[in-house]
Coordinates of C-alpha atoms in Angstrom, one line a residue:
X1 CA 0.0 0.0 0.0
X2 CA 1.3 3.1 -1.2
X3 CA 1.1 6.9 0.8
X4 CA -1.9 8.0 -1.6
X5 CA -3.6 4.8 -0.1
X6 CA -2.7 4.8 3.3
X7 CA -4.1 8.2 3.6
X8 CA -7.6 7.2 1.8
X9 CA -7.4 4.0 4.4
X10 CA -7.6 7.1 7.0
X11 CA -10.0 9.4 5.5
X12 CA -12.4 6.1 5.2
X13 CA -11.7 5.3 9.2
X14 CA -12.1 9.0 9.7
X15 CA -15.5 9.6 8.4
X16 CA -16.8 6.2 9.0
X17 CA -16.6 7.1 12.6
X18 CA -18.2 10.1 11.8
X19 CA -21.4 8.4 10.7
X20 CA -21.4 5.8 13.0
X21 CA -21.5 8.3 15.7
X22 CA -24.1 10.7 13.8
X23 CA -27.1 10.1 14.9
X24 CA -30.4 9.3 12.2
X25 CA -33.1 11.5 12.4
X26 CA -36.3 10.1 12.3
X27 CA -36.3 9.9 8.3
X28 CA -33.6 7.1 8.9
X29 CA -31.4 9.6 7.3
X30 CA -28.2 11.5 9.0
X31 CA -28.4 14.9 7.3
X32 CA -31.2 17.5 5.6
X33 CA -29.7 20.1 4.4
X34 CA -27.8 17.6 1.6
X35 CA -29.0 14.5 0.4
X36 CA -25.0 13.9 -1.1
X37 CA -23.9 14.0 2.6
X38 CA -26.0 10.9 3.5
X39 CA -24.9 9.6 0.0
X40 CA -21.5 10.0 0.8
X41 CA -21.0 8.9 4.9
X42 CA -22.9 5.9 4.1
X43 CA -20.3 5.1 1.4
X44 CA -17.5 5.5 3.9
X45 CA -19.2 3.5 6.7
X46 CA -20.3 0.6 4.1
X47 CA -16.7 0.8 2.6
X48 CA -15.0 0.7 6.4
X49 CA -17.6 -2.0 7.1
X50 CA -17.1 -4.7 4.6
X51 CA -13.3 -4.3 4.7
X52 CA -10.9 -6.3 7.3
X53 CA -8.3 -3.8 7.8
X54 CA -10.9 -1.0 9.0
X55 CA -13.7 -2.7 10.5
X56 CA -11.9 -2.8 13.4
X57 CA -12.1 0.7 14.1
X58 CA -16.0 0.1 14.4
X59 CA -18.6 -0.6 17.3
X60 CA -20.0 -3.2 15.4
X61 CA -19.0 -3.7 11.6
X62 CA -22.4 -5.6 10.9
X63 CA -24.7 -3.4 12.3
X64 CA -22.6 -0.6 10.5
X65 CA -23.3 -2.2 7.3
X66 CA -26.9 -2.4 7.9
X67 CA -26.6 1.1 9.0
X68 CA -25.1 2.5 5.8
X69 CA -27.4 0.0 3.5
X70 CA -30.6 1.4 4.9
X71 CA -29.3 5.5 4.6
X72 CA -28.0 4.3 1.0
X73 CA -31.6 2.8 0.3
X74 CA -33.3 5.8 1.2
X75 CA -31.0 8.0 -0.8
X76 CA -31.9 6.0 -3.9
X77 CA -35.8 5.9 -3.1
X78 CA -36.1 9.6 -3.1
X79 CA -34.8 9.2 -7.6
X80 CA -37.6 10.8 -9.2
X81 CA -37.8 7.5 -11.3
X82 CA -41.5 8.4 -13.0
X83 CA -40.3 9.5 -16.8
X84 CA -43.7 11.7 -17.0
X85 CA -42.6 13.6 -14.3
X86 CA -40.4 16.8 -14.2
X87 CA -36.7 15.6 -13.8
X88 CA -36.7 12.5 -14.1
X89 CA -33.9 10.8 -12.9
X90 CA -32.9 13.5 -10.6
X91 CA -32.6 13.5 -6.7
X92 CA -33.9 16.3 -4.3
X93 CA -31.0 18.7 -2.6
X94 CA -32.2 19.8 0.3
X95 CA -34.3 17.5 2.2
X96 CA -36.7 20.2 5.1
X97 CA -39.1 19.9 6.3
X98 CA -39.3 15.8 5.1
X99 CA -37.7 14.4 2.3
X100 CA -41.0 12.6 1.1
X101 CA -42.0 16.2 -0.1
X102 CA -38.5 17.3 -1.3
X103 CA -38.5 18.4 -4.8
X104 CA -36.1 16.5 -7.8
X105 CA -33.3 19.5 -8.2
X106 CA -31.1 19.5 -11.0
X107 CA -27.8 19.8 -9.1
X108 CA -27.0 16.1 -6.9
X109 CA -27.2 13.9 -9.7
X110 CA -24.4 15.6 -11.7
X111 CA -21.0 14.6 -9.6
X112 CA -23.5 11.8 -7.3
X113 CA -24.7 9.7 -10.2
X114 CA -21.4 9.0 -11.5
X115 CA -20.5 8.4 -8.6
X116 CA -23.1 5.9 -7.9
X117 CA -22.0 4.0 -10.8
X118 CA -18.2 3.7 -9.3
X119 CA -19.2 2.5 -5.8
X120 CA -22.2 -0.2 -7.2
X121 CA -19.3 -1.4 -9.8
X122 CA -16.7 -1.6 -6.3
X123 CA -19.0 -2.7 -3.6
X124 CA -21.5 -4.7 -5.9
X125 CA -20.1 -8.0 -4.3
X126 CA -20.9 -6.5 -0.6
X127 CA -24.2 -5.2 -1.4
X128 CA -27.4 -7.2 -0.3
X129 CA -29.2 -8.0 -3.4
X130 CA -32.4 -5.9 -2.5
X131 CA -29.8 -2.9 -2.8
X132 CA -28.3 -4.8 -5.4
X133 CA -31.4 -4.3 -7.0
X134 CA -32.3 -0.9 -5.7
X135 CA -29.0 0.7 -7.5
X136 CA -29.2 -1.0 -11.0
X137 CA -32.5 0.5 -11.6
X138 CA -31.5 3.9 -9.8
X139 CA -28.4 4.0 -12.2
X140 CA -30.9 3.4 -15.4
X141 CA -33.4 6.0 -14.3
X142 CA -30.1 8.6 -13.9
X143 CA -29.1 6.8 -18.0
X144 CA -32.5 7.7 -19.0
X145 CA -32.9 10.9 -17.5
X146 CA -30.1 11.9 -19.3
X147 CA -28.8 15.1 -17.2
X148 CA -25.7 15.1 -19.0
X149 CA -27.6 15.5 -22.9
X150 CA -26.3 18.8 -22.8
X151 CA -23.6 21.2 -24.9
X152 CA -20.4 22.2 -24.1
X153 CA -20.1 25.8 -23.8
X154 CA -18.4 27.4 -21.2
X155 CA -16.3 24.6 -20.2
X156 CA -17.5 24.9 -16.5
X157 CA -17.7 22.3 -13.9
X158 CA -21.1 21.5 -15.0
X159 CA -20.0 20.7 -18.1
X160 CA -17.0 18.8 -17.3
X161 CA -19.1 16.0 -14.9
X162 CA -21.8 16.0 -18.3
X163 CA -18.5 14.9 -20.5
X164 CA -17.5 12.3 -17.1
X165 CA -21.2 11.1 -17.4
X166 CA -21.3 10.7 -21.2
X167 CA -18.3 7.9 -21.1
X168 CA -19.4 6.2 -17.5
X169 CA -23.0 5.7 -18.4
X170 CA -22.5 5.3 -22.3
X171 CA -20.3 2.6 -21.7
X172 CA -22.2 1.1 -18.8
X173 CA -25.4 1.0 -21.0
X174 CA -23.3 0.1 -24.1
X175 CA -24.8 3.0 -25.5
X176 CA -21.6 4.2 -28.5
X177 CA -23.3 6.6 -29.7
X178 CA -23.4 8.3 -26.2
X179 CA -19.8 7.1 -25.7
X180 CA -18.7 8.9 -28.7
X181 CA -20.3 11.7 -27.6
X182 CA -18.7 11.9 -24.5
X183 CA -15.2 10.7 -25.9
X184 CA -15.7 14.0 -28.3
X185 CA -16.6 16.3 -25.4
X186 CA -13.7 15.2 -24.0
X187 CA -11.2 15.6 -26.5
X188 CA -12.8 19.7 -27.0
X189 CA -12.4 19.8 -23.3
X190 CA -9.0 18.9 -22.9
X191 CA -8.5 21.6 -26.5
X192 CA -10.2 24.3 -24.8
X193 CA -8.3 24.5 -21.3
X194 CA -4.6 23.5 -22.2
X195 CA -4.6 26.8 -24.9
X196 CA -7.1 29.0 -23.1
X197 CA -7.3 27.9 -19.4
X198 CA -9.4 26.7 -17.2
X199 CA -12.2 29.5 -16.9
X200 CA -12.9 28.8 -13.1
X201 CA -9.4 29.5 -12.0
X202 CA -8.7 28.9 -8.3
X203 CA -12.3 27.9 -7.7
X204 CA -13.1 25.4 -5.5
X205 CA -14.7 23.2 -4.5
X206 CA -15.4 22.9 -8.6
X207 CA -12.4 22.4 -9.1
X208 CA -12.3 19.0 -7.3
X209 CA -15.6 17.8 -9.2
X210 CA -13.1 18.3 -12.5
X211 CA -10.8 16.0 -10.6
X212 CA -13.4 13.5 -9.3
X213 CA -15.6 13.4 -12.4
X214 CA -13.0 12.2 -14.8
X215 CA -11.2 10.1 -12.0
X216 CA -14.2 8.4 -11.9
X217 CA -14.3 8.1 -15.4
X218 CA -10.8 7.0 -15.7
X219 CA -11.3 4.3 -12.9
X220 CA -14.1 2.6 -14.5
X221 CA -13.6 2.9 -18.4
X222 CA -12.5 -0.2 -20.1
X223 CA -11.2 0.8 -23.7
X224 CA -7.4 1.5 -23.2
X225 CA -7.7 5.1 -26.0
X226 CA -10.5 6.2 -23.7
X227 CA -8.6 5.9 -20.5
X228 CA -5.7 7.1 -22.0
X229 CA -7.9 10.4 -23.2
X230 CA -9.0 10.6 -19.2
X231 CA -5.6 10.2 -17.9
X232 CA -4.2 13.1 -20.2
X233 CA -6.5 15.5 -18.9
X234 CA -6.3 14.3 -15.5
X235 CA -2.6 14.6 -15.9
X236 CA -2.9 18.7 -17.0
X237 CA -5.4 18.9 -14.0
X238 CA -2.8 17.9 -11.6
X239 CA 0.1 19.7 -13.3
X240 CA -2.7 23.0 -12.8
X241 CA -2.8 21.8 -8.9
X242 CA 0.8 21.9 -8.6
X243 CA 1.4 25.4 -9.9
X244 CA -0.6 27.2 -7.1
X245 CA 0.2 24.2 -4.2
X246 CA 1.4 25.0 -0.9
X247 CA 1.0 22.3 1.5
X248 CA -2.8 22.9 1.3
X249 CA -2.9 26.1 0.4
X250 CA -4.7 26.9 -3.2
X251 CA -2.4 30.4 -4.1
X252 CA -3.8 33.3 -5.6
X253 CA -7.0 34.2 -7.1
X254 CA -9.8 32.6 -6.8
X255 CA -12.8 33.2 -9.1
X256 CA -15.7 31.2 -7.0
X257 CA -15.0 29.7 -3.5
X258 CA -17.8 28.8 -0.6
X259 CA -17.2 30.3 3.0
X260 CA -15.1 27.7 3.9
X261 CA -12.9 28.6 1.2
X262 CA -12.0 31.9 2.1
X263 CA -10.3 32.7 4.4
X264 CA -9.1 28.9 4.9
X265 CA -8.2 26.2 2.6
X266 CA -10.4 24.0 4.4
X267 CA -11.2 22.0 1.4
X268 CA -8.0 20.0 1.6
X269 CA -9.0 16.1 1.0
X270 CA -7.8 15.8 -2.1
X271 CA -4.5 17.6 -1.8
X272 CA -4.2 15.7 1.8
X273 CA -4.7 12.6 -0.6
X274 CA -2.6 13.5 -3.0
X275 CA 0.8 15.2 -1.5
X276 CA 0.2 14.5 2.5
X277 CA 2.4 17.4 3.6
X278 CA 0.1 19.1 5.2
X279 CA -1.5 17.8 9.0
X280 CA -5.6 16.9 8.3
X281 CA -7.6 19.2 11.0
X282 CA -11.0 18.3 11.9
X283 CA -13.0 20.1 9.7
X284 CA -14.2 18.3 6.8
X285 CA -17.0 20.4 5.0
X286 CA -16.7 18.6 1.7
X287 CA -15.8 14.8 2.4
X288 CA -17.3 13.5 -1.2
X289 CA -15.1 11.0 -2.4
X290 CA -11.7 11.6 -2.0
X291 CA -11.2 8.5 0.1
X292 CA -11.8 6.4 -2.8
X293 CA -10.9 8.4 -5.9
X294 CA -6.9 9.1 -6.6
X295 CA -5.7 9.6 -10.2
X296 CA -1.9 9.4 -9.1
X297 CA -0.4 12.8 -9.9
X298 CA 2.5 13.2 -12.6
X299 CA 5.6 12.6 -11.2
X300 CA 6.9 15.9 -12.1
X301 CA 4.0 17.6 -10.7
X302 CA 4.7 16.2 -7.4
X303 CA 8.1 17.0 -7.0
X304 CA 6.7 21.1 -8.0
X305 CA 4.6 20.8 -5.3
X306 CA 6.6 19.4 -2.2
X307 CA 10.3 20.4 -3.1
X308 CA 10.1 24.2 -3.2
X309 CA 13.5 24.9 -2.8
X310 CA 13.4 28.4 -5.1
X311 CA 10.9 30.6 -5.6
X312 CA 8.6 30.7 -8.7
X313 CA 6.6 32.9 -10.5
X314 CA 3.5 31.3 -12.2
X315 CA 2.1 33.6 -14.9
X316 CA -0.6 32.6 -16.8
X317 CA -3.5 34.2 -19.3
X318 CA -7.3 32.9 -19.0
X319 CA -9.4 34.1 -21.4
X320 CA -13.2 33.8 -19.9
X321 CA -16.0 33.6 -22.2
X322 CA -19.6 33.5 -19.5
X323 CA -20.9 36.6 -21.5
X324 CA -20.7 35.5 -25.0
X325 CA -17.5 37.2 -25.8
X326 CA -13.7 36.6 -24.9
X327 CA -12.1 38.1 -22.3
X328 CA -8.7 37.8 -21.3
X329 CA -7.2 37.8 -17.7
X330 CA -4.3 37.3 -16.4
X331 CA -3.0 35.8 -13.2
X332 CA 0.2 35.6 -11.2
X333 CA 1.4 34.1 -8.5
X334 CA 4.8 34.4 -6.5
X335 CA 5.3 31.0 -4.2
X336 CA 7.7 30.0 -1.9
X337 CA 8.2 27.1 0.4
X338 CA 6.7 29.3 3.5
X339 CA 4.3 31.3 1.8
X340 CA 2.6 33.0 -1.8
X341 CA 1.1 35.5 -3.0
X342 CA -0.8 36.6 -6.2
X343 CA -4.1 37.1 -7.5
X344 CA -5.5 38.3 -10.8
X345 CA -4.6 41.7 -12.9
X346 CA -7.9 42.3 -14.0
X347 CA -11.2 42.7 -12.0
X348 CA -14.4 40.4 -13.7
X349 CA -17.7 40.2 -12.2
X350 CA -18.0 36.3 -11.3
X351 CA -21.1 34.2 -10.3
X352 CA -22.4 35.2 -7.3
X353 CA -19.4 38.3 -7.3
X354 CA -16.9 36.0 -5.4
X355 CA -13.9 36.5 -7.4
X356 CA -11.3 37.2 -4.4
X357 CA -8.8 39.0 -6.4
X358 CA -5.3 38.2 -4.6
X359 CA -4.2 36.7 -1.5
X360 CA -1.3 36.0 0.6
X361 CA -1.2 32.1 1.4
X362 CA 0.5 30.3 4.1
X363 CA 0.3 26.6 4.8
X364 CA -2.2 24.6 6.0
X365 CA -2.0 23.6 10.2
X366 CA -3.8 21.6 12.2
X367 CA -6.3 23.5 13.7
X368 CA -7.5 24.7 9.9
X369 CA -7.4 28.0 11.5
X370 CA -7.3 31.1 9.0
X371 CA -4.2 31.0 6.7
X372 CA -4.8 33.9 4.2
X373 CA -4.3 37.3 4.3
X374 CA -6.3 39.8 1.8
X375 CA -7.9 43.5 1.9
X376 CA -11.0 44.0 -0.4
X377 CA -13.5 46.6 -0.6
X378 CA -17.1 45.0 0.0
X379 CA -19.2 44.2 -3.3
X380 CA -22.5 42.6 -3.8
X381 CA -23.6 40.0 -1.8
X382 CA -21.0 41.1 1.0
X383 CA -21.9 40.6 4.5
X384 CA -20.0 40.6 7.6
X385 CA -18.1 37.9 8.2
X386 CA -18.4 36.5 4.2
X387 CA -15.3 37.9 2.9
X388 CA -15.9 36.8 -0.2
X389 CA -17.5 39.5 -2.5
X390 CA -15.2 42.1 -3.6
X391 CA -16.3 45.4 -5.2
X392 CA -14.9 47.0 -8.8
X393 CA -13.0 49.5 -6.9
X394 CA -9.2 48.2 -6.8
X395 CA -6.4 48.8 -8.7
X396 CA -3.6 46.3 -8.0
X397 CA 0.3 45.1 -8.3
X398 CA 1.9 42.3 -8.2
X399 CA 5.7 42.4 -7.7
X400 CA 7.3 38.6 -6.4
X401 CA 6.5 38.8 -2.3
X402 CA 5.1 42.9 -2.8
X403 CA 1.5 43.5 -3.6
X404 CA 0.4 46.9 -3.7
X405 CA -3.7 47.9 -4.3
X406 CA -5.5 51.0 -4.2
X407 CA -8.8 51.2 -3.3
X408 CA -10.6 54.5 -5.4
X409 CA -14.0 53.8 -3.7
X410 CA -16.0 57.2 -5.2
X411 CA -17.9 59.1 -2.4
X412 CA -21.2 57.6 -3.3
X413 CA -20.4 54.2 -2.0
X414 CA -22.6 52.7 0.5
X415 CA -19.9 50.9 1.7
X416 CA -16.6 53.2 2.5
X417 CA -14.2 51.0 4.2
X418 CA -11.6 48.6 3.4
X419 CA -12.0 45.1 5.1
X420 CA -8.6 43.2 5.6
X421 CA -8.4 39.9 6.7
X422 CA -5.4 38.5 8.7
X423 CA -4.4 35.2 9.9
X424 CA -3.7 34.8 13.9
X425 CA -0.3 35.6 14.5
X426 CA 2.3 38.2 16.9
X427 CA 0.6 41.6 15.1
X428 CA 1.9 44.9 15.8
X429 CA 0.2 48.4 15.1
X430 CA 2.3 51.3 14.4
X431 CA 1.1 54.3 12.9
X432 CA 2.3 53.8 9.3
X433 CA 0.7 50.2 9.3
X434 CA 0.5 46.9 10.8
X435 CA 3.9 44.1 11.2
X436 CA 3.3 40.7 11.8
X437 CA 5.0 37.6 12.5
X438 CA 2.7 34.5 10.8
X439 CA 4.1 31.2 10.9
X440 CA 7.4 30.9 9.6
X441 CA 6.6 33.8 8.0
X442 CA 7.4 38.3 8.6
X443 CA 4.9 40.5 6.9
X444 CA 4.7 44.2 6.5
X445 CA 1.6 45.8 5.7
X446 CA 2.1 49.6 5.1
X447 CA -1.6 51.3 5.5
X448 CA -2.7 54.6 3.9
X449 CA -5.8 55.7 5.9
X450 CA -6.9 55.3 9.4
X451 CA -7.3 52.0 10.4
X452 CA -8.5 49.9 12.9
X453 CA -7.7 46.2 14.0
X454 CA -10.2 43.9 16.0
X455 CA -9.6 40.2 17.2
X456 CA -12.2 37.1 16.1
X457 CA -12.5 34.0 17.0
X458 CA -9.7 33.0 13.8
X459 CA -8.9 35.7 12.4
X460 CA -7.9 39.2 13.1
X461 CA -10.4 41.8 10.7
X462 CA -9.1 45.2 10.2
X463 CA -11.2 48.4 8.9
X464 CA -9.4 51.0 6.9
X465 CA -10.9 54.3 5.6
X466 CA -9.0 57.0 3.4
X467 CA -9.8 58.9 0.4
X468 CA -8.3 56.9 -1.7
X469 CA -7.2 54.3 0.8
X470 CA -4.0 52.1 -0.3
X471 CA -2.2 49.0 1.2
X472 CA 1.4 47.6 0.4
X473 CA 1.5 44.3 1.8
X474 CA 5.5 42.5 2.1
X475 CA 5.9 38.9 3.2
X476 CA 9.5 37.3 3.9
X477 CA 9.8 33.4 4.8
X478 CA 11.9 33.4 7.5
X479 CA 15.5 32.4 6.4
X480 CA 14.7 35.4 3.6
X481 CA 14.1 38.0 6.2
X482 CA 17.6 37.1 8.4
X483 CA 19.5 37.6 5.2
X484 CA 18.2 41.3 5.0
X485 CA 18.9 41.6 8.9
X486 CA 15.4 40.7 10.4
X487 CA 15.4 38.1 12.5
X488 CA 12.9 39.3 15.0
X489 CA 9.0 41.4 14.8
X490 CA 11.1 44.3 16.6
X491 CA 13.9 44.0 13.8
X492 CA 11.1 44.3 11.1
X493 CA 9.5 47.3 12.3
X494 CA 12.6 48.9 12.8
X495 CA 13.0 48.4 9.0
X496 CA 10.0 49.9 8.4
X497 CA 10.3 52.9 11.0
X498 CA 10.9 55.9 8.3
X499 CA 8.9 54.4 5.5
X500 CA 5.3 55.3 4.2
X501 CA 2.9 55.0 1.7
X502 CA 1.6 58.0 0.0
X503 CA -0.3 58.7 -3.4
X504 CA 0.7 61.7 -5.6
X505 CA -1.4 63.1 -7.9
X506 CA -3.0 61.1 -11.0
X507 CA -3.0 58.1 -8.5
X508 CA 0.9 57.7 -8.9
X509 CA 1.9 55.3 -5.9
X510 CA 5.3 55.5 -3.9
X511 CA 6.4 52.6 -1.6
X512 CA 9.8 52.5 0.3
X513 CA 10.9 56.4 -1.7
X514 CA 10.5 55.0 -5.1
X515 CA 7.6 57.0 -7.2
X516 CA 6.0 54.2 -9.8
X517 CA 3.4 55.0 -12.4
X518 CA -0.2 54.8 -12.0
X519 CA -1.0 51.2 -11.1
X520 CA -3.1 50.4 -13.7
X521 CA -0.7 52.0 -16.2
X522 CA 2.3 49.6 -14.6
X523 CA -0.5 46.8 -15.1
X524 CA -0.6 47.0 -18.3
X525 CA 3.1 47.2 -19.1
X526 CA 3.8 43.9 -16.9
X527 CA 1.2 41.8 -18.7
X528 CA 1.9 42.4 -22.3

């Protein structure tokens, strides 16, 4: 048994506990508020359950089978399987007040069903043959239902589990001319993101239902060209991974993200999987399948990702096309083996407004405490404690471990102030800004405006109010900052004692004496 394996052997123990100790609510289910949670912890119980090594862990591994069967058989009773009815072949999401009146909602079958197919084709042995029976005609009500009869055209997540589920249920049903289809979609997928990007950059947790869609794919298909087509593309997925890795950490911009992506890589179960140079904290807010699904990573890839003995800039163009026309952006990224930082030049409206533009990452610990450290202005859909959705109003450079943003909020603006976030840490305040000692990490955050810095729970949030206000934000691993004399918090600030940021007129910036052009001007100079 290999590392990748040992660690899926303890994500299965890990969350096969979970359930066991979760107790059913009276729908003999453990969770409402996601029918793919009960899908998934059921699959981790059964798989702990029916296997030697890890039953051990459990109470009692028979009743913990008949545990998981029963939450898996309600899960598959609640299919719309009536082909006159509105999505057919589709599962309800959320599951309140009962799930006997829950609604069919287009969204659980896409990564679920495929996945279905992958854990009947491994456990079918196991399975008692009323389940038995219970997934074969679940799996052809999901065929016929056909969710994934759709076009490719923004090269989304959606799409990509669509072109998975083409090639899993076309060759499950032995249907080619589905096959084909999918084996085409595939082949304009990989096209489309190797010479224009992936248009969800940094966004997770879609990103992972790329990875887990088409390693499903890959696991089960049977003709060698095929898998070979999966493997490619799963190979440029993981090579994508590597680029922005630090133990954990998913560097720089980020055009989608839920809360518990920002701002904490707390969606780690995959890179845990994967690399395992990180230590796996107790949250687990998307547990899916990444104890069962590992497309081993390019060899070349993983030695990018764990031996970061020199810095590296990663500079790349994305050209994003949700509106009907092309638009180009362009992304950088400045990591090191104790920290990164990067975002995105250009500012796009995303779905739901929760592109986070640029970050400073650090690794990923224990606790899965707060590890990155960004200012934004508030945007649509911002509320406190959702730092998330960014406004239109920043102008920003990027400049190796230096990012400088100013923040020309007009006076109309509802919202006036600046809201950083900063990891917990030793923080100093000092009139020209804040100094900070993060991990194995020194930062330097020069401030222009009046600020103000208040303590959470996991995370420090600072206000910050100035006409316009700006922010120069410095990070230094640690053996960096002793070679330029600062091997202490007091050593930094003393660096920084004289220094200031100020804006001239026509928004020229200056940082540490030196006057540079207008930011946006600079912008476009760098990216050409």
């Amino acid at each position: 048994m290999n590392g990748q394996q040992q660690r899926q052997t303890e994500l299965i123990t890990i969350i096969a506990l979970k359930a066991q100790n979760q107790p059913l609510q009276g729908s003999g289910l453990w969770f409402h508020n996601d029918i793919r949670d009960n899908f998934y912890y059921a699959s981790y119980l059964f798989a702990a359950a029916v296997n030697a090594e890890t039953q051990v862990i459990l109470d009692n591994p028979s009743d913990a089978k008949k545990t998981a069967e029963a939450v898996l058989a309600k899960v598959l009773k609640l299919l719309q399987g009536n082909p006159e009815q509105p999505l057919y072949g589709h599962f309800p999401l959320h599951l309140n007040p009962s799930p006997e009146q829950a609604r069919p909602h287009e969204l659980p079958v896409e990564l679920m069903g495929s996945l279905m197919a992958y854990f009947y084709t491994r456990c079918e042995n196991e399975l008692s043959e009323e389940l038995k029976e219970a997934f074969k005609t679940a799996l052809k009500h999901i065929y016929l239902g056909g969710f994934y009869r759709k076009p490719l055209q923004l090269f989304n997540h959606h799409e990509a589990k669509y072109t998975a589920a083409k090639i899993i249920f076309g060759q499950r049903f032995e249907d080619r001319e589905l096959l084909e289809d999918g084996i085409a979609s595939l082949k304009r997928t990989m096209e489309r993101v190797t010479t224009l990007g992936m248009p969800e950059y940094g966004a997770l947790p879609w990103f992972w239902h790329w990875v887990q869609a088409f390693t499903c794919a890959w696991e089960l298909a049977t003709e060698p060209a095929v898998k070979k087509q999966l493997a490619d593309l799963l190979d440029y997925l993981w090579q994508e991974r590597s680029l922005f890795y630090l133990k954990g950490a998913w560097a720089g911009a980020h055009s989608r993200g839920w809360p518990h992506d920002a701002p904490a890589d707390r969606n780690v179960l995959h890179d845990y999987v994967q690399f395992g140079d990180f230590p796996l904290g107790e949250a687990m807010p998307r547990t899916e399948y990444a104890g069962f699904l590992c497309y081993p990573a390019p060899e070349d890839a993983r030695r990018r990702a764990l031996n970061r003995v020199k810095p590296v800039e990663v500079k790349k163009q994305i050209i994003k096309i949700d509106t009907g026309e092309e638009i180009p952006l362009h992304s950088y990224a400045y990591v090191t083996k104790d920290y990164a930082a990067g975002g995105i030049w250009e500012r796009v409206k995303e779905f739901d407004n929760e592109q986070i533009r640029w970050m400073v990452s650090f690794p990923v610990t224990a606790d899965n405490s707060v590890n990155q450290l960004y200012f934004f202005h508030p945007g649509e859909g911002y509320r406190d404690g959702d730092h998330r959705h960014q406004s239109d109003y920043a102008e920003v450079l990027y400049d190796k471990n230096r990012i400088l943003t100013i923040f020309p909020v007009p006076e109309h603006a509802e919202q006036q102030e600046i809201i950083g976030v900063l990891p917990k840490g030793t923080w100093l305040q000092e009139e020209a800004g804040l100094f900070g000692q993060v991990q194995n990490c020194f930062i330097a955050i020069l401030l222009k405006g009046s600020y103000s810095m208040k303590e959470h729970d996991e995370y420090h949030q600072v206000r910050l109010l100035g006409q316009p206000a700006a922010v120069a934000v410095e990070v230094w691993g640690r053996e960096q900052a002793e070679e330029l004399g600062m091997n202490s918090l007091s050593a930094l600030v003393e660096r920084f004692r004289t220094a200031s940021l100020t804006l001239e007129p026509e928004a020229k910036l200056t940082y540490m004496g030196v006057s540079s052009p207008t930011i946006l001007e600079l912008t476009c100079n760098l990216i050409q």
